[in-house]
Amino acid sequence: MAGGDILNKKLGKYTINLNSKPKILSTYSIVGPKEGEGPLKDYFDLIVKDDLNGKDTYEKAESSFVYQAIEECIKGGNKNITDIDYLIAGDLLNQISSSNFAARDLDVPFFGIYGACSTMTESLALASMLIDGDFAEFTVAATSSHFSSAERQFRFPLEYGSQRGPATQWTVTGAAAFLLGRQGNFPYVTSVTIGKVKDYGAMDPNNMGAAMVPAAVDTIKNHFQDTGRQPKDYDLIATGDLGKIGREMTETLLKKYGYDVKGIYIDCGEEIFDKDTQKTCSGGSGCGCSAVVDSGYIYKNMLSGKFKRVLLVSTGALMSTISSFQGESIPGIAHAVEVEFGG
Amino acid sequence: MAGGDILNKKLGKYTINLNSKPKILSTYSIVGPKEGEGPLKDYFDLIVKDDLNGKDTYEKAESSFVYQAIEECIKGGNKNITDIDYLIAGDLLNQISSSNFAARDLDVPFFGIYGACSTMTESLALASMLIDGDFAEFTVAATSSHFSSAERQFRFPLEYGSQRGPATQWTVTGAAAFLLGRQGNFPYVTSVTIGKVKDYGAMDPNNMGAAMVPAAVDTIKNHFQDTGRQPKDYDLIATGDLGKIGREMTETLLKKYGYDVKGIYIDCGEEIFDKDTQKTCSGGSGCGCSAVVDSGYIYKNMLSGKFKRVLLVSTGALMSTISSFQGESIPGIAHAVEVEFGG
């Protein structure tokens, strides 16, 4: 009965228990040439040679990548676009144009979202809730980013050659999609913890990892408190994308709150590149970064039985170029999605 | 039981029947001086004299308006921010900065969305579904736009004085919020029809009304087909924001599909200004336009018993300045939210 179930679904203040355990039927990840040379290269479904993908602009290329990821993901789950009740997608570009133009070519009800680099878990959380709330049989969550489109939107035209400091991150060229459904023996979403916007006054747009740390720590702490669990109950906790510097800060802060995550905690931005040979400073970033690591490395290691319970925590820095020019600090947000399989 | 209810909720292919009828407990609308001189001025909760709202930039002013609308709306429903399970908000600015910075100052789980001028019904649909899915006791849906921040982002700095043609629309300075809950004798959401991205090749960014018509027509037609209803079953259908030209095209096209909406159909963009005395060409636009008309004029006329069943259909043009410069046409989207009271 409506109204009767809410207490069963709510775990603590910020976490929702998804009783129907929405299943992740398939995923698909596409990355650019540089990501395809990194340590996780064997886990991606497609490594493109041409990061323009035959298009005449980087923006059109990015949109074509997320379109292709959505199509291949649906195909991989033996479904058609007409089976999909809702697509939930967003990206970093102004007016989320990659997602909008991909959705234009797909005949599907569409929720556009914006969560900067937290988009993968924001869309995955909504896609799971739409299934658990009995609104959908099948949903798709997707996102993308592209080094060249992000670089010129947020920094300068590529030709100017921005200088990079040790805290700088490298926007990942990549796109990923998750197909969710109600049935089958697949990794499933057991809970979601929705984040609040946190801002501790970080001002440096070249150190976005640090700006997102308070949000990541808050959401992970809320998840532990709401579920009554400890770090040892998880095989993996993966933030994205704080980079090496942000990952270290998160580890230190969580320990102060009594949660020692050492050994089970990684950051997708730190893992996707080899920082020594690939010169990516603090690591990768961009909506596509946690998206391809979650859908590639983590999902595939769940299917193979290596990880039984993981917590995916994509993190977003919510500034715009205008807000930074106007002297605003950088707010962050992080959403957590718990996925289990086997066990 | 999870999985058992979906057939009861789905009406046709695109419409969800919200069995729990989420209640709109309160709304709050804020408009700028120009909107406060228009034909609907008596329905807005606050008309500001200073469209900078004491801030040093228009972007900060816009963010302060949506923050204030959210706060006052929650207060109007006799709730506190700690009672709110989720805020769902978005706006037109790059990286939805008005919404992000408002959410930063509110201690609440936040879903950022982007639907251009369809944001009000996208957020209202999600806010209603989160309640109907038993994920929340209280949700807030909000959005904003500001003439001066939109004008300089999408066109030129104000000082350049853009020329305006007959199809041009005037971005509304306004913000609105809706508080939704589960109990009480208030107007309630009975169904939502989620839109698809439609693009019939419209290329003129100075005629966005026409670009959004195919999406508006598609969603309204899908709503009629899914529910088996006719225009006469509604007291009001309100698109936003197609302007006068877009409204006339929508009326003509719907008639071709067999739905004569004449007499019960308005467009929020056409209604908010007096086009002769206020020189607003085809009418108002911007996320704030349908937001303040829906939350002001329409909601208040439901409370007073004038309208018993309405269909709110906010419409968004999903281009960016970059996509238009790169020769892309303008895709549109429209989401419909059905609200009833009394009857």
XYZ file of C-alpha atoms in Angstrom:
686
model
C 0.000 0.000 0.000
C 1.319 3.437 -0.860
C 2.733 5.108 2.198
C 3.167 1.864 4.059
C 6.500 0.855 2.597
C 8.554 3.940 3.143
C 9.924 2.967 6.535
C 11.079 -0.351 5.107
C 12.910 1.381 2.262
C 14.621 4.125 4.217
C 17.805 3.091 5.991
C 18.746 5.956 8.289
C 18.491 9.455 6.874
C 20.222 9.289 3.507
C 20.119 5.696 2.281
C 17.390 3.855 0.412
C 17.208 0.085 0.562
C 16.111 -1.205 -2.849
C 14.061 -4.232 -1.884
C 13.595 -5.440 -5.458
C 17.381 -5.432 -6.066
C 17.435 -3.985 -9.609
C 19.766 -6.063 -11.782
C 22.587 -4.652 -13.921
C 21.965 -6.762 -17.023
C 24.857 -5.401 -19.044
C 27.344 -2.562 -19.318
C 29.376 -1.117 -22.163
C 32.451 1.092 -22.000
C 34.273 3.027 -24.716
C 37.579 4.825 -24.145
C 40.020 6.899 -26.146
C 43.554 5.908 -27.216
C 45.293 7.230 -24.078
C 42.900 5.413 -21.697
C 43.397 2.346 -23.872
C 47.098 2.382 -22.984
C 46.465 2.607 -19.229
C 46.552 -0.126 -16.579
C 42.826 -0.980 -16.960
C 42.884 -1.372 -20.755
C 41.845 -5.023 -20.713
C 38.536 -4.220 -19.035
C 37.103 -1.783 -21.595
C 34.756 -2.995 -24.310
C 36.038 -0.687 -27.008
C 39.248 1.312 -27.361
C 38.934 3.778 -30.216
C 41.947 4.758 -32.289
C 40.470 8.067 -33.449
C 39.194 10.261 -30.638
C 37.239 12.293 -33.212
C 35.378 9.084 -34.131
C 35.113 10.316 -37.729
C 33.232 13.472 -36.671
C 34.264 17.049 -37.409
C 34.244 18.292 -33.803
C 35.174 16.855 -30.407
C 31.702 17.674 -29.080
C 30.068 15.584 -31.818
C 32.608 12.829 -31.169
C 31.743 12.743 -27.457
C 28.034 12.553 -28.252
C 28.660 9.712 -30.702
C 30.566 7.776 -28.018
C 27.742 7.921 -25.482
C 25.207 7.067 -28.209
C 27.281 4.016 -29.155
C 27.746 2.944 -25.523
C 23.966 3.082 -24.988
C 23.236 1.126 -28.166
C 25.841 -1.572 -27.495
C 24.807 -1.909 -23.863
C 21.168 -2.469 -24.829
C 22.264 -4.954 -27.506
C 24.485 -6.724 -24.961
C 21.433 -7.271 -22.764
C 19.515 -8.685 -25.751
C 17.064 -5.805 -25.685
C 15.940 -3.152 -28.155
C 15.591 0.575 -27.609
C 11.793 0.105 -27.612
C 12.129 -2.086 -24.500
C 13.688 0.767 -22.529
C 11.307 2.764 -20.342
C 13.742 5.566 -19.447
C 17.195 6.790 -20.363
C 18.903 8.858 -17.649
C 22.035 10.646 -18.813
C 24.143 13.755 -18.456
C 27.651 15.051 -19.107
C 30.021 17.950 -18.461
C 29.340 20.040 -21.537
C 27.250 23.187 -21.381
C 23.545 22.252 -21.540
C 24.634 18.560 -21.404
C 24.769 18.608 -25.170
C 26.464 15.210 -25.591
C 23.592 13.491 -23.820
C 20.844 15.573 -25.430
C 22.103 14.907 -28.949
C 22.561 11.201 -28.225
C 19.004 11.026 -26.844
C 17.740 12.799 -29.963
C 18.772 9.802 -32.030
C 17.201 7.312 -29.623
C 13.434 7.003 -29.451
C 13.178 6.818 -25.651
C 11.738 8.819 -22.717
C 14.649 10.832 -21.364
C 15.635 12.405 -18.052
C 18.577 14.792 -18.508
C 20.636 15.249 -15.366
C 23.648 17.301 -14.321
C 25.972 16.154 -11.570
C 29.371 16.894 -13.140
C 31.622 13.878 -12.508
C 29.061 12.389 -10.079
C 26.781 11.716 -13.061
C 27.430 7.961 -13.275
C 26.145 7.232 -9.775
C 23.432 9.908 -9.965
C 22.048 8.302 -13.120
C 22.573 4.777 -11.765
C 20.747 5.700 -8.540
C 17.780 7.167 -10.435
C 17.719 4.274 -12.913
C 17.623 1.828 -9.989
C 14.946 3.759 -8.107
C 12.715 3.981 -11.188
C 12.816 0.181 -11.363
C 12.411 -0.366 -7.632
C 9.485 2.085 -7.563
C 7.729 -0.064 -10.184
C 7.837 2.647 -12.842
C 9.962 0.709 -15.314
C 10.918 -2.718 -16.608
C 14.202 -1.544 -18.125
C 16.241 1.622 -17.672
C 19.581 2.821 -19.019
C 22.026 5.067 -17.139
C 24.798 6.669 -19.164
C 27.405 9.393 -19.254
C 30.488 10.580 -21.116
C 33.402 12.986 -21.154
C 36.059 13.889 -23.688
C 39.475 15.375 -22.976
C 39.357 17.752 -25.898
C 35.809 19.077 -25.459
C 36.245 19.513 -21.692
C 39.665 21.112 -22.010
C 38.454 23.854 -24.318
C 35.240 24.468 -22.415
C 36.740 24.656 -18.927
C 40.282 25.797 -19.654
C 41.549 27.054 -23.041
C 41.646 25.960 -26.659
C 43.936 22.923 -26.823
C 46.423 24.842 -28.949
C 47.204 27.129 -25.998
C 48.655 24.158 -24.113
C 47.515 24.674 -20.486
C 50.250 24.171 -17.924
C 49.580 21.356 -15.469
C 50.453 21.240 -11.769
C 50.764 18.179 -9.521
C 47.104 18.418 -8.420
C 45.747 18.767 -11.970
C 43.658 15.917 -13.345
C 43.341 14.715 -16.921
C 39.808 14.520 -18.339
C 39.095 11.003 -19.510
C 37.825 10.424 -23.035
C 35.219 7.784 -22.439
C 31.566 6.868 -22.299
C 29.653 4.122 -20.550
C 26.135 2.806 -20.183
C 24.424 0.464 -17.734
C 21.262 -1.485 -18.607
C 19.066 -2.251 -15.602
C 16.170 -4.659 -15.329
C 14.153 -6.661 -12.843
C 15.088 -10.279 -13.512
C 18.095 -12.507 -13.947
C 21.279 -13.641 -12.256
C 23.353 -10.461 -12.508
C 25.032 -8.012 -10.137
C 22.275 -6.026 -8.416
C 21.861 -2.657 -6.727
C 20.983 -3.062 -3.049
C 21.046 0.526 -1.834
C 21.709 4.121 -2.830
C 22.925 6.994 -0.652
C 22.141 10.390 -2.185
C 24.608 13.168 -1.487
C 24.326 16.753 -0.352
C 26.277 19.642 -1.860
C 29.321 20.309 0.345
C 31.675 23.264 0.084
C 34.631 23.790 2.403
C 35.867 26.822 0.501
C 38.271 25.193 -1.970
C 39.094 27.827 -4.597
C 41.589 26.180 -6.980
C 39.996 24.877 -10.193
C 43.274 23.033 -10.826
C 42.734 20.974 -7.680
C 39.190 19.730 -8.032
C 39.988 16.491 -6.247
C 40.418 18.374 -2.984
C 37.193 20.318 -3.601
C 35.229 17.071 -3.867
C 36.736 15.354 -0.815
C 34.224 16.757 1.729
C 31.319 15.463 -0.368
C 32.891 12.014 -0.805
C 33.649 11.715 2.909
C 30.149 12.884 3.874
C 28.369 10.413 1.593
C 30.559 7.431 2.526
C 30.197 8.234 6.242
C 26.403 8.580 5.836
C 26.300 5.241 4.036
C 28.207 3.492 6.839
C 26.060 5.119 9.522
C 22.760 4.384 7.766
C 23.582 0.739 7.034
C 25.418 0.098 10.312
C 28.245 -1.462 8.304
C 32.023 -1.155 8.454
C 34.640 -0.905 5.670
C 35.467 -4.622 6.120
C 31.951 -5.468 4.879
C 32.939 -4.252 1.380
C 35.331 -5.792 -1.118
C 35.824 -2.436 -2.780
C 34.907 1.207 -2.320
C 35.598 3.263 -5.434
C 35.383 7.046 -5.499
C 35.675 8.934 -8.769
C 37.388 11.155 -9.503
C 39.432 12.572 -6.672
C 42.827 11.552 -8.050
C 45.770 10.529 -5.894
C 45.773 13.673 -3.734
C 42.025 13.565 -3.097
C 42.113 9.823 -2.419
C 44.754 10.284 0.267
C 42.773 13.100 1.906
C 39.576 11.003 1.856
C 41.363 8.062 3.455
C 42.748 10.293 6.217
C 39.425 11.993 6.920
C 37.406 8.774 6.970
C 39.898 7.385 9.499
C 39.227 10.400 11.734
C 35.532 9.448 11.623
C 36.477 5.919 12.701
C 36.366 4.234 9.282
C 39.659 2.709 8.148
C 39.218 2.020 4.435
C 42.863 1.255 3.644
C 43.255 -1.771 1.379
C 39.705 -1.801 0.042
C 39.498 1.785 -1.182
C 40.490 3.014 -4.643
C 39.831 6.142 -6.659
C 38.870 5.609 -10.308
C 40.847 8.681 -11.360
C 44.019 7.332 -9.794
C 43.600 3.846 -11.304
C 42.802 4.630 -14.927
C 46.220 6.077 -15.834
C 49.798 5.204 -14.956
C 50.766 8.586 -13.589
C 54.484 8.055 -14.088
C 54.494 6.934 -17.697
C 51.295 8.710 -18.801
C 52.014 12.125 -17.214
C 48.515 12.590 -15.856
C 49.532 14.333 -12.606
C 46.967 13.472 -9.886
C 44.973 11.189 -12.208
C 41.929 11.065 -14.446
C 38.677 12.980 -14.113
C 35.488 13.668 -16.052
C 32.109 11.929 -15.980
C 33.518 9.206 -18.223
C 36.274 8.249 -15.789
C 34.308 6.584 -12.991
C 31.785 5.509 -15.634
C 34.250 3.335 -17.575
C 36.066 2.080 -14.463
C 32.750 1.110 -12.808
C 31.276 -0.474 -15.945
C 34.558 -2.030 -17.082
C 36.984 -3.010 -14.310
C 34.510 -3.247 -11.407
C 31.459 -4.786 -13.114
C 33.580 -7.406 -14.863
C 35.324 -8.313 -11.621
C 31.911 -8.758 -10.023
C 30.795 -11.088 -12.820
C 33.953 -13.158 -12.315
C 33.337 -13.369 -8.563
C 36.321 -11.293 -7.407
C 34.185 -8.548 -5.844
C 30.998 -9.491 -3.996
C 29.978 -6.157 -2.500
C 31.168 -2.798 -3.822
C 30.291 0.813 -3.158
C 30.481 3.095 -6.212
C 30.863 6.751 -5.224
C 31.163 9.098 -8.207
C 32.055 12.626 -7.155
C 31.312 15.908 -8.925
C 32.807 19.402 -8.700
C 29.882 21.753 -9.275
C 31.580 24.964 -10.352
C 31.224 26.664 -13.723
C 33.843 28.851 -15.392
C 31.603 31.845 -14.578
C 31.259 30.948 -10.890
C 35.037 30.626 -10.542
C 35.611 33.938 -12.362
C 33.095 35.518 -9.967
C 35.113 34.406 -6.958
C 32.918 31.516 -5.819
C 34.489 28.488 -4.154
C 33.952 25.006 -5.622
C 31.073 22.942 -4.203
C 31.148 19.160 -4.540
C 28.640 16.317 -4.464
C 28.895 12.514 -4.279
C 26.271 9.793 -4.612
C 26.856 6.177 -3.539
C 25.434 3.067 -5.184
C 25.928 -0.300 -3.507
C 26.191 -3.272 -5.854
C 26.317 -6.937 -4.800
C 26.668 -10.266 -6.550
C 27.033 -13.807 -5.307
C 28.484 -13.986 -1.813
C 5.374 -7.059 -3.886
C 8.140 -5.592 -5.982
C 7.590 -6.320 -9.647
C 3.903 -6.964 -9.224
C 2.724 -3.385 -9.418
C 4.272 -2.198 -12.626
C 1.375 -3.038 -14.885
C -0.943 -1.080 -12.612
C 1.276 1.982 -12.756
C 1.968 2.078 -16.463
C -0.747 3.662 -18.588
C 0.128 2.934 -22.201
C 3.735 3.402 -23.219
C 4.748 6.789 -21.830
C 2.485 7.600 -18.906
C 2.798 6.578 -15.257
C -0.274 6.520 -13.049
C 0.736 7.714 -9.581
C -1.560 5.647 -7.392
C -0.614 7.421 -4.170
C -1.489 10.826 -5.675
C 1.438 12.879 -4.292
C 0.124 16.148 -2.846
C 1.444 19.611 -3.725
C 1.471 21.030 -0.192
C 2.685 24.482 -1.145
C 4.330 26.501 -3.887
C 6.280 29.755 -3.928
C 7.027 32.032 -6.865
C 9.368 35.000 -7.176
C 9.495 37.253 -10.233
C 11.417 40.292 -11.401
C 10.042 43.812 -11.914
C 9.003 43.293 -15.559
C 7.099 40.082 -14.815
C 5.552 41.904 -11.863
C 3.971 44.376 -14.292
C 2.477 41.659 -16.501
C -1.072 40.296 -16.650
C -0.419 37.564 -14.034
C 1.155 39.836 -11.423
C -1.490 39.165 -8.772
C -0.648 35.467 -8.664
C 3.050 35.695 -7.757
C 4.155 35.446 -4.141
C 6.968 37.972 -4.400
C 7.747 40.656 -6.966
C 11.268 41.968 -6.416
C 12.150 45.578 -7.165
C 15.866 44.897 -7.625
C 16.628 42.110 -10.081
C 20.181 41.930 -8.645
C 18.626 41.130 -5.251
C 21.494 42.969 -3.539
C 24.124 40.684 -5.134
C 27.042 41.773 -7.287
C 26.253 39.582 -10.299
C 23.115 38.392 -12.095
C 24.201 34.766 -11.686
C 24.373 35.151 -7.903
C 21.026 36.967 -7.964
C 19.385 34.093 -9.851
C 20.776 31.582 -7.388
C 19.506 33.654 -4.472
C 16.007 33.716 -6.005
C 15.753 29.939 -6.297
C 17.219 29.532 -2.798
C 14.580 31.919 -1.444
C 11.750 30.212 -3.356
C 12.768 26.839 -1.896
C 13.019 28.204 1.646
C 9.683 30.036 1.512
C 7.915 27.090 -0.111
C 9.081 24.759 2.661
C 8.080 27.332 5.278
C 4.684 27.713 3.597
C 4.102 23.998 4.040
C 5.037 24.264 7.736
C 8.114 22.104 7.214
C 11.828 22.521 7.790
C 14.669 21.722 5.430
C 15.492 18.688 7.607
C 12.062 17.237 6.738
C 12.896 17.197 3.026
C 14.174 13.898 1.642
C 15.226 15.201 -1.777
C 15.583 18.471 -3.641
C 15.375 18.158 -7.433
C 16.419 21.289 -9.297
C 18.097 22.634 -12.405
C 18.362 25.774 -14.495
C 19.647 27.181 -17.791
C 23.081 28.334 -16.723
C 26.198 26.377 -17.630
C 26.685 23.525 -15.135
C 23.290 24.511 -13.594
C 25.168 26.837 -11.274
C 22.097 28.616 -9.850
C 20.719 25.333 -8.547
C 24.075 23.952 -7.370
C 24.899 27.072 -5.364
C 21.391 27.203 -3.875
C 21.684 23.529 -2.883
C 25.070 24.240 -1.311
C 23.352 26.444 1.254
C 20.624 23.873 1.951
C 21.478 20.754 3.906
C 19.506 18.338 1.722
C 20.107 15.352 -0.606
C 20.155 16.803 -4.109
C 19.467 15.586 -7.622
C 20.708 18.118 -10.203
C 18.858 17.912 -13.503
C 19.054 19.626 -16.881
C 16.028 19.949 -19.130
C 16.333 23.576 -20.244
C 12.876 25.165 -20.017
C 11.271 21.743 -19.412
C 12.925 21.687 -15.985
C 9.805 22.513 -13.961
C 7.853 19.472 -15.107
C 10.967 17.251 -15.217
C 11.671 18.066 -11.560
C 7.994 17.868 -10.624
C 7.685 14.457 -12.312
C 10.751 13.096 -10.485
C 9.667 14.642 -7.176
C 6.260 12.984 -7.555
C 7.724 9.621 -8.560
C 10.140 9.605 -5.611
C 7.120 9.986 -3.315
C 4.939 7.494 -5.168
C 7.803 4.970 -5.186
C 7.925 5.193 -1.377
C 11.418 6.700 -1.342
C 10.430 9.976 0.318
C 7.989 11.663 2.690
C 8.676 15.154 1.324
C 10.369 16.383 -1.842
C 10.963 19.814 -3.350
C 11.066 20.568 -7.091
C 12.512 23.915 -8.112
C 13.945 25.946 -10.965
C 14.868 29.468 -12.003
C 15.906 31.719 -14.857
C 17.083 35.318 -15.087
C 16.863 37.579 -18.134
C 20.289 39.091 -17.595
C 22.244 35.902 -16.870
C 20.588 34.026 -19.754
C 20.967 36.898 -22.192
C 24.713 37.135 -21.708
C 25.262 33.389 -21.689
C 23.211 32.550 -24.776
C 23.404 35.803 -26.731
C 25.695 38.738 -25.926
C 26.584 40.974 -23.016
C 23.517 43.096 -22.280
C 25.329 46.258 -23.283
C 25.468 45.027 -26.901
C 21.672 45.237 -27.113
C 20.641 42.184 -29.158
C 18.094 42.862 -31.863
C 14.805 41.046 -31.442
C 12.588 39.582 -34.165
C 8.898 38.654 -33.976
C 9.696 35.029 -32.981
C 12.164 36.009 -30.251
C 11.194 35.272 -26.670
C 12.104 37.180 -23.514
C 13.750 35.157 -20.741
C 11.703 35.452 -17.570
C 13.401 36.529 -14.350
C 11.778 34.205 -11.887
C 12.118 31.215 -9.612
C 9.629 28.784 -8.167
C 9.478 25.788 -5.888
C 6.900 23.081 -5.219
C 6.753 21.136 -1.925
C 5.316 17.639 -2.298
C 4.155 15.249 0.390
C 1.925 12.259 0.993
C -0.954 13.586 3.074
C -3.492 16.396 3.160
C -6.251 18.015 1.137
C -4.197 19.682 -1.602
C -3.916 19.529 -5.392
C -2.320 16.192 -6.268
C -0.312 14.698 -9.119
C -2.199 11.851 -10.782
C 0.076 11.007 -13.696
C 3.269 11.951 -15.509
C 4.129 11.523 -19.196
C 7.882 11.617 -19.805
C 9.003 13.058 -23.108
C 11.439 12.006 -25.800
C 13.910 14.316 -27.506
C 12.402 15.451 -30.821
C 14.182 17.348 -33.563
C 12.523 18.348 -36.820
C 15.544 20.313 -38.001
C 14.719 23.793 -36.664
C 17.900 25.857 -36.957
C 16.970 29.343 -35.713
C 18.013 30.011 -32.097
C 15.817 33.115 -32.256
C 12.754 30.950 -32.784
C 13.033 28.356 -30.051
C 9.265 28.123 -29.697
C 9.021 26.455 -33.100
C 11.904 24.112 -32.237
C 10.027 22.834 -29.180
C 6.645 22.348 -30.875
C 7.291 18.754 -32.073
C 8.199 17.713 -28.512
C 5.148 19.407 -27.003
C 2.821 17.857 -29.572
C 4.372 14.397 -29.125
C 4.064 14.426 -25.326
C 0.495 15.796 -25.279
C -0.580 13.268 -27.919
C 1.088 10.442 -25.987
C -0.682 11.581 -22.826
C -4.093 11.551 -24.538
C -3.443 8.158 -26.132
C -2.128 6.566 -22.931
C -4.959 7.847 -20.742
C -7.677 7.445 -23.369
C -8.833 10.964 -22.579
C -9.849 13.907 -24.734
C -9.073 17.631 -24.429
C -12.557 18.224 -22.945
C -11.522 16.172 -19.903
C -9.095 18.953 -18.884
C -9.856 22.431 -17.585
C -6.453 23.645 -18.727
C -3.458 22.450 -20.704
C -0.460 24.742 -20.274
C 2.684 24.414 -22.344
C 5.723 26.478 -21.513
C 7.381 28.166 -23.205
C 6.466 28.102 -26.851
C 5.289 31.679 -27.072
C 2.457 32.864 -29.311
C 3.921 31.434 -32.522
C 4.686 28.048 -30.993
C 1.296 27.885 -29.287
C -0.507 28.434 -32.594
C 1.587 25.722 -34.292
C 0.915 23.285 -31.438
C -2.832 23.930 -31.625
C -2.827 23.311 -35.381
C -0.761 20.129 -35.172
C -2.762 18.636 -32.303
C -5.925 19.224 -34.336
C -4.385 17.207 -37.189
C -3.949 14.336 -34.709
C -7.629 14.663 -33.798
C -7.258 16.653 -30.582
C -8.951 20.053 -30.612
C -7.518 21.905 -27.613
C -8.881 25.356 -28.486
C -10.328 27.152 -25.476
C -8.558 25.059 -22.817
C -4.990 25.453 -24.050
C -2.596 28.233 -23.070
C 1.147 28.730 -23.287
C 2.840 30.122 -20.170
C 5.230 32.185 -22.284
C 2.361 33.891 -24.083
C 0.435 34.614 -20.870
C 3.114 36.064 -18.615
C 3.667 39.279 -20.584
C 1.412 41.702 -22.426
C 3.150 41.508 -25.760
C 1.827 44.849 -26.988
C 2.712 47.023 -24.032
C 5.704 44.996 -22.788
C 7.455 44.472 -26.143
C 8.247 40.831 -25.543
C 7.709 39.646 -29.150
C 6.452 36.028 -29.091
C 6.375 35.896 -25.270
C 8.364 34.764 -22.255
C 10.743 31.841 -21.976
C 13.273 30.379 -19.546
C 12.883 27.682 -16.881
C 11.375 30.282 -14.571
C 8.506 31.112 -16.938
C 6.386 27.965 -16.771
C 7.619 27.549 -13.173
C 6.056 30.777 -11.906
C 2.933 30.480 -14.063
C 2.351 26.877 -12.890
C 3.099 27.592 -9.222
C 1.385 30.996 -9.235
C -1.527 31.367 -11.617
C -2.408 27.691 -12.102
C -1.835 26.302 -8.592
C -3.752 29.175 -6.994
C -6.649 28.728 -9.393
C -6.734 25.044 -8.450
C -6.861 25.902 -4.752
C -9.785 28.249 -5.437
C -11.633 25.562 -7.394
C -11.468 27.204 -10.838
C -9.346 24.421 -12.371
C -10.044 20.813 -11.404
C -7.777 18.946 -13.809
C -4.780 20.520 -15.527
C -1.917 19.240 -17.634
C 1.389 21.068 -17.120
C 3.726 20.621 -20.092
C 7.017 22.498 -19.714
C 9.068 22.424 -22.911
C 12.830 22.704 -23.337
C 15.093 23.609 -26.267
C 18.184 21.480 -25.819
C 20.786 23.335 -27.857
C 23.948 24.943 -26.528
C 25.745 27.924 -28.043
C 28.458 25.503 -29.199
C 26.012 23.089 -30.854
C 24.390 25.952 -32.777
C 27.797 27.318 -33.843
C 28.670 23.809 -35.043
C 25.628 23.726 -37.315
C 23.409 21.422 -35.262
C 19.659 21.864 -35.318
C 17.733 22.453 -32.083
C 16.244 19.405 -30.339
C 13.341 19.846 -27.945
C 11.770 17.924 -25.081
C 8.522 18.191 -23.102
C 7.321 16.408 -19.970
C 3.679 16.436 -18.833
C 2.436 16.402 -15.250
C -1.284 15.972 -14.586
C -2.599 17.725 -11.474
C -6.108 17.376 -10.052
C -8.048 18.865 -7.160
C -11.652 18.597 -6.048
C -13.952 17.731 -8.902
